[in-house]
Amino acid sequence: MASNSTPSSTPASKVPKSHRRRRTKRARVGDGSSAAAESTVHAPASEWRDWASLGSGPAWLIADRVLSRDVADYVRFRASSKAWRRCTADPQADALDPRFHPRCWTMLQDVVSRGLRYRYSRFKNDATGEHIRMTIRGLNGRDGRTHLARTSQGLLVLLNKKTDAVFVVNPVTGARADLPPVTALLSGFWRADVFPRWPHEVHFGVELTYDSAIVINLHGLLGVARPGDERWAEVEWEDPILGPVLSFAGRVYCFVDDAAMVLETSPDHPPRLSKADHNPFGSVP
């Protein structure tokens, strides 16, 4: 007797007509993909399987294997069946969930002609060469010019010049988390120093700590915050911080007077810099 937890084979005479010639749509990834082209698939009646009835155990195992390969494939897997979505973790529930970080996806530089409306951003999988198109909310310029930086885990952090609003987004899953505005963090600084005129200039960098805190570097001014915080915690240091913030083995580093400094973070204590035992990068970047 066949178990309900595995796909069952159905005689040709009992296969519904709707399953003999199926029209499928490629699953959309994240906030909106323009790569949802339709195609017609002819499924021979003798090969038809009721995959939607796959039990939660096997479906979860397949999803776990798919996720270990690429989070984009995991999103497509869940999009193909309502039953599979019920028994697998939702990648949009938490933008900082490390299981769904798009580490191998890189945002490509797109040039939007003057006067044209932003439609999407292109991303490339560095491992496979696959390209996808994603619509990132906040990049359309309607609410003010937005600056963008990427963590080493593939997350995007957007900072709105007009409102000082900051949020982090997973470009593949579409998950988003709001961070505190940087208004208080930037008090006493010239805005022209923080927000340069030309978008290609390096204006700020970001990283993610092992305990899910976002570190923002605004021209040597370090701030740390988590979703739900009321304000950014400033990391104080008497000497100027050189270069970008970098992540290695879950810890965030920066450089002061050619010395590697590690950022200590904890939800219960204010962030602080301490001298690292060794420089994991070999030299000052």
mmCIF file of C-alpha atoms in Angstrom:
data_model
loop_
_atom_site.group_PDB
_atom_site.id
_atom_site.type_symbol
_atom_site.label_atom_id
_atom_site.label_comp_id
_atom_site.label_asym_id
_atom_site.label_seq_id
_atom_site.Cartn_x
_atom_site.Cartn_y
_atom_site.Cartn_z
ATOM 1 C CA MET A 1 0.000 0.000 0.000
ATOM 2 C CA ALA A 2 1.395 3.346 -0.994
ATOM 3 C CA SER A 3 2.005 5.851 1.779
ATOM 4 C CA ASN A 4 0.610 9.381 1.603
ATOM 5 C CA SER A 5 4.073 10.736 2.390
ATOM 6 C CA THR A 6 5.483 9.839 -1.033
ATOM 7 C CA PRO A 7 4.420 10.823 -4.562
ATOM 8 C CA SER A 8 1.894 8.364 -5.944
ATOM 9 C CA SER A 9 1.615 7.031 -9.486
ATOM 10 C CA THR A 10 -1.803 7.366 -11.146
ATOM 11 C CA PRO A 11 -3.164 5.356 -14.122
ATOM 12 C CA ALA A 12 -3.480 7.364 -17.325
ATOM 13 C CA SER A 13 -7.260 7.037 -17.375
ATOM 14 C CA LYS A 14 -7.542 8.680 -13.940
ATOM 15 C CA VAL A 15 -5.146 11.557 -14.499
ATOM 16 C CA PRO A 16 -7.080 14.844 -14.577
ATOM 17 C CA LYS A 17 -6.991 16.595 -17.936
ATOM 18 C CA SER A 18 -5.629 19.685 -16.231
ATOM 19 C CA HIS A 19 -2.465 17.716 -15.378
ATOM 20 C CA ARG A 20 -1.831 16.302 -18.854
ATOM 21 C CA ARG A 21 -0.882 19.595 -20.386
ATOM 22 C CA ARG A 22 0.244 21.916 -17.672
ATOM 23 C CA ARG A 23 1.066 25.591 -17.997
ATOM 24 C CA THR A 24 3.696 26.570 -15.460
ATOM 25 C CA LYS A 25 5.231 29.846 -14.396
ATOM 26 C CA ARG A 26 8.770 30.259 -13.150
ATOM 27 C CA ALA A 27 8.734 31.117 -9.481
ATOM 28 C CA ARG A 28 9.423 34.700 -8.594
ATOM 29 C CA VAL A 29 12.283 35.412 -6.249
ATOM 30 C CA GLY A 30 12.185 38.012 -3.511
ATOM 31 C CA ASP A 31 10.489 41.385 -3.895
ATOM 32 C CA GLY A 32 9.674 40.985 -7.576
ATOM 33 C CA SER A 33 11.457 39.415 -10.485
ATOM 34 C CA SER A 34 10.858 40.232 -14.126
ATOM 35 C CA ALA A 35 12.100 36.764 -15.051
ATOM 36 C CA ALA A 36 8.692 35.140 -14.602
ATOM 37 C CA ALA A 37 8.344 33.980 -18.199
ATOM 38 C CA GLU A 38 5.711 31.348 -18.916
ATOM 39 C CA SER A 39 6.395 28.073 -20.693
ATOM 40 C CA THR A 40 4.254 25.141 -21.761
ATOM 41 C CA VAL A 41 5.216 21.742 -20.350
ATOM 42 C CA HIS A 42 3.821 18.510 -21.795
ATOM 43 C CA ALA A 43 3.698 15.839 -19.105
ATOM 44 C CA PRO A 44 3.045 12.289 -20.361
ATOM 45 C CA ALA A 45 0.219 10.710 -18.403
ATOM 46 C CA SER A 46 2.359 7.698 -17.488
ATOM 47 C CA GLU A 47 4.949 9.974 -15.815
ATOM 48 C CA TRP A 48 2.571 12.184 -13.869
ATOM 49 C CA ARG A 49 3.150 12.367 -10.099
ATOM 50 C CA ASP A 50 1.124 14.153 -7.469
ATOM 51 C CA TRP A 51 4.079 16.019 -5.952
ATOM 52 C CA ALA A 52 1.770 18.374 -4.056
ATOM 53 C CA SER A 53 0.837 15.473 -1.762
ATOM 54 C CA LEU A 54 4.463 14.943 -0.737
ATOM 55 C CA GLY A 55 4.569 14.615 3.056
ATOM 56 C CA SER A 56 6.061 17.300 5.278
ATOM 57 C CA GLY A 57 9.044 15.127 6.218
ATOM 58 C CA PRO A 58 10.347 14.486 2.691
ATOM 59 C CA ALA A 59 9.433 18.018 1.588
ATOM 60 C CA TRP A 60 11.393 19.522 4.479
ATOM 61 C CA LEU A 61 14.393 17.315 3.687
ATOM 62 C CA ILE A 62 14.354 18.322 0.019
ATOM 63 C CA ALA A 63 13.997 21.985 0.976
ATOM 64 C CA ASP A 64 16.972 21.703 3.319
ATOM 65 C CA ARG A 65 19.107 20.219 0.541
ATOM 66 C CA VAL A 66 17.970 22.914 -1.886
ATOM 67 C CA LEU A 67 18.743 25.670 0.638
ATOM 68 C CA SER A 68 22.248 24.311 1.200
ATOM 69 C CA ARG A 69 22.892 24.976 -2.493
ATOM 70 C CA ASP A 70 21.297 28.389 -3.013
ATOM 71 C CA VAL A 71 18.662 30.485 -1.271
ATOM 72 C CA ALA A 72 17.181 31.527 -4.645
ATOM 73 C CA ASP A 73 16.422 27.887 -5.461
ATOM 74 C CA TYR A 74 14.842 27.539 -2.011
ATOM 75 C CA VAL A 75 12.526 30.483 -2.725
ATOM 76 C CA ARG A 76 11.508 28.901 -6.039
ATOM 77 C CA PHE A 77 10.935 25.534 -4.338
ATOM 78 C CA ARG A 78 8.529 27.051 -1.801
ATOM 79 C CA ALA A 79 6.742 29.088 -4.470
ATOM 80 C CA SER A 80 5.793 25.976 -6.421
ATOM 81 C CA SER A 81 3.460 24.471 -3.784
ATOM 82 C CA LYS A 82 1.286 25.837 -0.997
ATOM 83 C CA ALA A 83 1.722 22.593 0.931
ATOM 84 C CA TRP A 84 5.510 22.919 0.767
ATOM 85 C CA ARG A 85 5.321 26.484 2.056
ATOM 86 C CA ARG A 86 3.390 25.290 5.088
ATOM 87 C CA CYS A 87 6.080 22.795 6.138
ATOM 88 C CA THR A 88 9.193 24.898 5.456
ATOM 89 C CA ALA A 89 10.629 28.021 7.061
ATOM 90 C CA ASP A 90 9.526 31.363 5.626
ATOM 91 C CA PRO A 91 12.611 33.239 4.337
ATOM 92 C CA GLN A 92 10.758 36.562 4.618
ATOM 93 C CA ALA A 93 10.153 36.230 8.357
ATOM 94 C CA ASP A 94 13.544 37.649 9.385
ATOM 95 C CA ALA A 95 15.838 39.670 7.128
ATOM 96 C CA LEU A 96 18.852 38.839 9.319
ATOM 97 C CA ASP A 97 18.281 35.061 9.517
ATOM 98 C CA PRO A 98 21.700 33.595 8.578
ATOM 99 C CA ARG A 99 20.094 30.572 6.910
ATOM 100 C CA PHE A 100 18.868 32.761 4.062
ATOM 101 C CA HIS A 101 21.807 35.111 3.522
ATOM 102 C CA PRO A 102 22.469 35.525 -0.238
ATOM 103 C CA ARG A 103 26.233 35.224 0.165
ATOM 104 C CA CYS A 104 26.990 34.277 -3.432
ATOM 105 C CA TRP A 105 24.779 36.952 -5.029
ATOM 106 C CA THR A 106 26.350 40.247 -6.106
ATOM 107 C CA MET A 107 24.436 43.332 -7.179
ATOM 108 C CA LEU A 108 25.580 44.543 -10.592
ATOM 109 C CA GLN A 109 26.090 48.189 -11.411
ATOM 110 C CA ASP A 110 23.100 49.375 -13.437
ATOM 111 C CA VAL A 111 23.074 52.697 -15.229
ATOM 112 C CA VAL A 112 19.610 54.286 -15.385
ATOM 113 C CA SER A 113 19.366 57.019 -18.012
ATOM 114 C CA ARG A 114 18.333 60.447 -16.828
ATOM 115 C CA GLY A 115 14.560 60.832 -16.769
ATOM 116 C CA LEU A 116 13.854 57.094 -16.798
ATOM 117 C CA ARG A 117 12.125 55.410 -13.874
ATOM 118 C CA TYR A 118 13.964 52.755 -11.878
ATOM 119 C CA ARG A 119 12.492 49.322 -12.611
ATOM 120 C CA TYR A 120 14.815 46.666 -11.228
ATOM 121 C CA SER A 121 18.360 45.770 -10.195
ATOM 122 C CA ARG A 122 20.390 42.908 -11.607
ATOM 123 C CA PHE A 123 22.153 40.320 -9.458
ATOM 124 C CA LYS A 124 24.693 37.695 -10.423
ATOM 125 C CA ASN A 125 25.432 34.390 -8.717
ATOM 126 C CA ASP A 126 29.220 34.344 -8.411
ATOM 127 C CA ALA A 127 29.262 30.537 -8.231
ATOM 128 C CA THR A 128 26.978 29.646 -11.148
ATOM 129 C CA GLY A 129 26.874 32.809 -13.257
ATOM 130 C CA GLU A 130 23.064 32.978 -13.083
ATOM 131 C CA HIS A 131 21.473 36.423 -13.403
ATOM 132 C CA ILE A 132 18.196 37.538 -11.826
ATOM 133 C CA ARG A 133 16.298 40.819 -11.846
ATOM 134 C CA MET A 134 14.938 42.151 -8.579
ATOM 135 C CA THR A 135 12.920 45.212 -7.643
ATOM 136 C CA ILE A 136 14.322 46.750 -4.458
ATOM 137 C CA ARG A 137 11.896 49.058 -2.691
ATOM 138 C CA GLY A 138 13.596 52.310 -1.758
ATOM 139 C CA LEU A 139 15.741 52.656 -4.866
ATOM 140 C CA ASN A 140 13.123 54.414 -6.993
ATOM 141 C CA GLY A 141 14.093 57.864 -5.670
ATOM 142 C CA ARG A 142 10.510 58.896 -4.891
ATOM 143 C CA ASP A 143 11.187 59.558 -1.201
ATOM 144 C CA GLY A 144 14.645 61.047 -1.609
ATOM 145 C CA ARG A 145 18.006 59.872 -2.773
ATOM 146 C CA THR A 146 19.060 56.574 -1.234
ATOM 147 C CA HIS A 147 22.612 55.396 -0.633
ATOM 148 C CA LEU A 148 23.355 51.711 -0.608
ATOM 149 C CA ALA A 149 26.018 49.417 0.845
ATOM 150 C CA ARG A 150 26.408 45.637 0.952
ATOM 151 C CA THR A 151 27.474 43.365 3.796
ATOM 152 C CA SER A 152 29.771 40.419 3.177
ATOM 153 C CA GLN A 153 26.731 38.161 3.685
ATOM 154 C CA GLY A 154 24.977 39.717 0.678
ATOM 155 C CA LEU A 155 22.478 41.868 2.586
ATOM 156 C CA LEU A 156 21.810 45.413 1.388
ATOM 157 C CA VAL A 157 21.620 48.378 3.751
ATOM 158 C CA LEU A 158 19.860 51.452 2.375
ATOM 159 C CA LEU A 159 20.162 54.934 3.855
ATOM 160 C CA ASN A 160 17.776 57.694 2.812
ATOM 161 C CA LYS A 161 19.495 61.071 2.581
ATOM 162 C CA LYS A 162 16.245 63.015 2.987
ATOM 163 C CA THR A 163 14.734 61.213 5.984
ATOM 164 C CA ASP A 164 17.848 59.586 7.551
ATOM 165 C CA ALA A 165 15.876 56.317 7.519
ATOM 166 C CA VAL A 166 17.908 53.103 7.368
ATOM 167 C CA PHE A 167 16.741 49.610 6.550
ATOM 168 C CA VAL A 168 18.314 46.294 5.650
ATOM 169 C CA VAL A 169 16.925 44.062 2.920
ATOM 170 C CA ASN A 170 17.665 40.575 1.678
ATOM 171 C CA PRO A 171 17.531 41.120 -2.093
ATOM 172 C CA VAL A 172 16.775 37.477 -2.918
ATOM 173 C CA THR A 173 14.021 36.751 -0.378
ATOM 174 C CA GLY A 174 12.622 40.286 -0.157
ATOM 175 C CA ALA A 175 12.775 40.250 3.663
ATOM 176 C CA ARG A 176 13.219 43.720 5.154
ATOM 177 C CA ALA A 177 14.003 45.090 8.610
ATOM 178 C CA ASP A 178 13.910 48.734 9.698
ATOM 179 C CA LEU A 179 16.815 50.212 11.645
ATOM 180 C CA PRO A 180 16.885 53.455 13.653
ATOM 181 C CA PRO A 181 17.377 56.706 11.704
ATOM 182 C CA VAL A 182 20.910 58.098 11.761
ATOM 183 C CA THR A 183 19.798 61.613 12.751
ATOM 184 C CA ALA A 184 21.221 61.479 16.285
ATOM 185 C CA LEU A 185 24.350 59.637 15.149
ATOM 186 C CA LEU A 186 25.171 62.390 12.644
ATOM 187 C CA SER A 187 24.504 65.348 14.927
ATOM 188 C CA GLY A 188 27.495 67.691 14.846
ATOM 189 C CA PHE A 189 28.706 66.491 11.438
ATOM 190 C CA TRP A 190 28.540 68.287 8.113
ATOM 191 C CA ARG A 191 26.094 66.478 5.851
ATOM 192 C CA ALA A 192 28.297 67.181 2.833
ATOM 193 C CA ASP A 193 31.012 65.030 4.441
ATOM 194 C CA VAL A 194 28.640 62.141 5.065
ATOM 195 C CA PHE A 195 26.631 62.366 1.842
ATOM 196 C CA PRO A 196 28.988 63.270 -1.017
ATOM 197 C CA ARG A 197 27.673 64.844 -4.186
ATOM 198 C CA TRP A 198 28.634 62.044 -6.559
ATOM 199 C CA PRO A 199 27.043 58.600 -6.034
ATOM 200 C CA HIS A 200 30.176 56.691 -7.096
ATOM 201 C CA GLU A 201 32.168 58.043 -4.139
ATOM 202 C CA VAL A 202 32.605 55.748 -1.146
ATOM 203 C CA HIS A 203 30.467 57.284 1.584
ATOM 204 C CA PHE A 204 29.669 54.496 4.016
ATOM 205 C CA GLY A 205 30.156 50.812 4.643
ATOM 206 C CA VAL A 206 28.241 48.190 6.588
ATOM 207 C CA GLU A 207 28.763 44.769 8.128
ATOM 208 C CA LEU A 208 26.764 42.241 10.120
ATOM 209 C CA THR A 209 28.022 40.802 13.416
ATOM 210 C CA TYR A 210 27.581 37.236 14.626
ATOM 211 C CA ASP A 211 24.815 38.361 17.013
ATOM 212 C CA SER A 212 22.762 40.047 14.255
ATOM 213 C CA ALA A 213 23.820 43.649 14.796
ATOM 214 C CA ILE A 214 24.376 46.001 11.876
ATOM 215 C CA VAL A 215 27.599 48.037 11.978
ATOM 216 C CA ILE A 216 27.625 51.203 9.890
ATOM 217 C CA ASN A 217 30.784 53.163 9.085
ATOM 218 C CA LEU A 218 30.218 56.788 8.039
ATOM 219 C CA HIS A 219 33.666 58.181 7.234
ATOM 220 C CA GLY A 220 35.192 56.691 10.375
ATOM 221 C CA LEU A 221 32.111 57.210 12.544
ATOM 222 C CA LEU A 222 30.991 53.774 13.744
ATOM 223 C CA GLY A 223 27.439 53.015 14.821
ATOM 224 C CA VAL A 224 25.791 49.755 15.893
ATOM 225 C CA ALA A 225 22.074 48.959 15.908
ATOM 226 C CA ARG A 226 19.611 46.096 15.709
ATOM 227 C CA PRO A 227 16.031 46.038 14.426
ATOM 228 C CA GLY A 228 13.817 47.411 17.189
ATOM 229 C CA ASP A 229 16.465 49.715 18.695
ATOM 230 C CA GLU A 230 15.482 53.353 19.209
ATOM 231 C CA ARG A 231 18.843 54.785 18.181
ATOM 232 C CA TRP A 232 22.322 53.867 16.968
ATOM 233 C CA ALA A 233 24.994 53.248 19.589
ATOM 234 C CA GLU A 234 28.130 55.194 18.703
ATOM 235 C CA VAL A 235 31.460 53.401 19.050
ATOM 236 C CA GLU A 236 33.866 55.903 20.590
ATOM 237 C CA TRP A 237 37.624 55.882 19.916
ATOM 238 C CA GLU A 238 40.181 58.643 20.251
ATOM 239 C CA ASP A 239 42.018 57.950 16.972
ATOM 240 C CA PRO A 240 40.558 58.048 13.442
ATOM 241 C CA ILE A 241 39.369 54.750 12.008
ATOM 242 C CA LEU A 242 41.081 53.915 8.728
ATOM 243 C CA GLY A 243 39.439 52.235 5.766
ATOM 244 C CA PRO A 244 36.300 50.090 5.753
ATOM 245 C CA VAL A 245 34.832 47.746 8.334
ATOM 246 C CA LEU A 246 35.485 44.104 7.476
ATOM 247 C CA SER A 247 33.966 40.810 8.562
ATOM 248 C CA PHE A 248 35.869 37.621 9.289
ATOM 249 C CA ALA A 249 34.561 34.456 10.976
ATOM 250 C CA GLY A 250 31.517 36.306 12.306
ATOM 251 C CA ARG A 251 33.490 39.187 13.857
ATOM 252 C CA VAL A 252 33.809 42.756 12.599
ATOM 253 C CA TYR A 253 37.204 44.448 12.299
ATOM 254 C CA CYS A 254 38.526 47.914 11.520
ATOM 255 C CA PHE A 255 41.953 49.555 11.596
ATOM 256 C CA VAL A 256 43.354 52.314 13.793
ATOM 257 C CA ASP A 257 46.968 53.442 13.236
ATOM 258 C CA ASP A 258 47.718 50.259 11.266
ATOM 259 C CA ALA A 259 46.483 48.127 14.181
ATOM 260 C CA ALA A 260 43.625 45.664 13.706
ATOM 261 C CA MET A 261 40.734 46.355 16.061
ATOM 262 C CA VAL A 262 37.842 43.999 16.723
ATOM 263 C CA LEU A 263 34.375 45.272 17.543
ATOM 264 C CA GLU A 264 32.843 43.684 20.632
ATOM 265 C CA THR A 265 29.040 43.670 20.552
ATOM 266 C CA SER A 266 26.416 42.383 22.945
ATOM 267 C CA PRO A 267 22.713 43.178 23.372
ATOM 268 C CA ASP A 268 23.366 43.850 27.079
ATOM 269 C CA HIS A 269 26.473 46.065 26.798
ATOM 270 C CA PRO A 270 27.465 49.051 24.659
ATOM 271 C CA PRO A 271 29.734 48.219 21.710
ATOM 272 C CA ARG A 272 33.459 48.814 22.109
ATOM 273 C CA LEU A 273 36.688 48.399 20.188
ATOM 274 C CA SER A 274 39.576 46.308 21.453
ATOM 275 C CA LYS A 275 42.900 45.410 19.913
ATOM 276 C CA ALA A 276 42.775 42.116 18.032
ATOM 277 C CA ASP A 277 45.197 39.346 18.968
ATOM 278 C CA HIS A 278 46.208 39.104 15.325
ATOM 279 C CA ASN A 279 45.340 40.633 11.966
ATOM 280 C CA PRO A 280 43.278 38.041 10.053
ATOM 281 C CA PHE A 281 43.680 40.030 6.824
ATOM 282 C CA GLY A 282 47.482 40.094 6.821
ATOM 283 C CA SER A 283 47.773 43.834 6.216
ATOM 284 C CA VAL A 284 45.772 47.045 6.271
ATOM 285 C CA PRO A 285 43.232 46.907 3.391
#
